Every structure is written in structure tokens, then in C-alpha cells.
Amino acid sequence: MSQLAIFVRCVDENFNVFQDLLELSQLETTSTGRDIFMKIKECVDRKGSFMCQRYEV
């Protein structure tokens, strides 16, 4: 069994780039390109819209 980490990269109005983990998903059987695409599509469909969170240090 494999795990797939799905990240999203966002750019704000000042062209700052942020990257966040959207989901950690399990690939049940194989890890072909089609399997990976379908997992990403399912994740985005479930989330609807998403926003990167900005962390101030």
C-alpha cells in the first residue's frame, strides 16, 4: 500500500508563494498515473475550494 501526499501551491496578490498539505491519501492497490490522477481529482472535488493558510513567523 502506498500513500500520496497532495500539496497545493498558492500565490497571493503580492506574488508570495505558499504551499500547504491538502490531504494525505492512501492508494489501495496500484500507483499508476491514472490512480494518482483519480485520487487528486477526488480530493479536489471533495474540498470544493481551498485557500492556503499564511503562517507568520
Short mmCIF file of C-alpha atoms in Angstrom, two decimals:
data_model
loop_
_atom_site.label_atom_id
_atom_site.label_comp_id
_atom_site.label_asym_id
_atom_site.label_seq_id
_atom_site.Cartn_x
_atom_site.Cartn_y
_atom_site.Cartn_z
CA MET A 1 0.00 0.00 0.00
CA SER A 2 1.26 3.46 -0.90
CA GLN A 3 0.48 6.89 0.46
CA LEU A 4 0.05 10.02 -1.62
CA ALA A 5 0.72 13.46 -0.16
CA ILE A 6 -1.31 16.07 -2.05
CA PHE A 7 0.01 19.62 -1.77
CA VAL A 8 -1.45 22.85 -3.07
CA ARG A 9 0.65 25.85 -4.03
CA CYS A 10 -0.93 29.31 -3.88
CA VAL A 11 0.22 32.74 -4.98
CA ASP A 12 -1.18 35.86 -3.29
CA GLU A 13 -1.70 39.33 -4.74
CA ASN A 14 1.92 40.26 -3.89
CA PHE A 15 3.23 37.18 -5.71
CA ASN A 16 4.26 35.45 -2.48
CA VAL A 17 4.15 31.68 -2.89
CA PHE A 18 2.71 29.41 -0.18
CA GLN A 19 2.49 25.64 -0.10
CA ASP A 20 0.21 23.59 2.16
CA LEU A 21 -0.62 19.92 2.58
CA LEU A 22 -4.13 19.41 1.24
CA GLU A 23 -4.52 15.74 2.08
CA LEU A 24 -2.66 12.53 2.81
CA SER A 25 -4.37 9.78 0.84
CA GLN A 26 -3.89 6.03 0.55
CA LEU A 27 -3.54 4.24 -2.79
CA GLU A 28 -5.26 0.90 -2.17
CA THR A 29 -3.87 -1.25 -4.99
CA THR A 30 -1.57 0.25 -7.61
CA SER A 31 0.16 3.58 -8.03
CA THR A 32 -0.18 4.22 -11.75
CA GLY A 33 -0.54 7.70 -13.19
CA ARG A 34 -4.29 7.10 -13.54
CA ASP A 35 -4.62 6.07 -9.86
CA ILE A 36 -2.73 9.18 -8.74
CA PHE A 37 -4.80 11.45 -11.01
CA MET A 38 -8.07 9.96 -9.72
CA LYS A 39 -7.03 10.45 -6.07
CA ILE A 40 -6.11 14.09 -6.71
CA LYS A 41 -9.38 14.66 -8.59
CA GLU A 42 -11.42 13.07 -5.77
CA CYS A 43 -9.61 15.23 -3.20
CA VAL A 44 -10.20 18.48 -5.10
CA ASP A 45 -13.84 17.55 -5.78
CA ARG A 46 -14.38 16.85 -2.05
CA LYS A 47 -12.68 20.05 -0.91
CA GLY A 48 -14.51 22.23 -3.42
CA SER A 49 -12.45 25.36 -2.99
CA PHE A 50 -9.44 25.78 -0.75
CA MET A 51 -7.19 28.54 0.47
CA CYS A 52 -3.58 28.33 1.53
CA GLN A 53 -3.01 29.41 5.07
CA ARG A 54 -0.35 32.02 5.58
CA TYR A 55 1.88 31.48 8.59
CA GLU A 56 3.61 34.50 10.07
CA VAL A 57 6.95 33.84 11.75
#
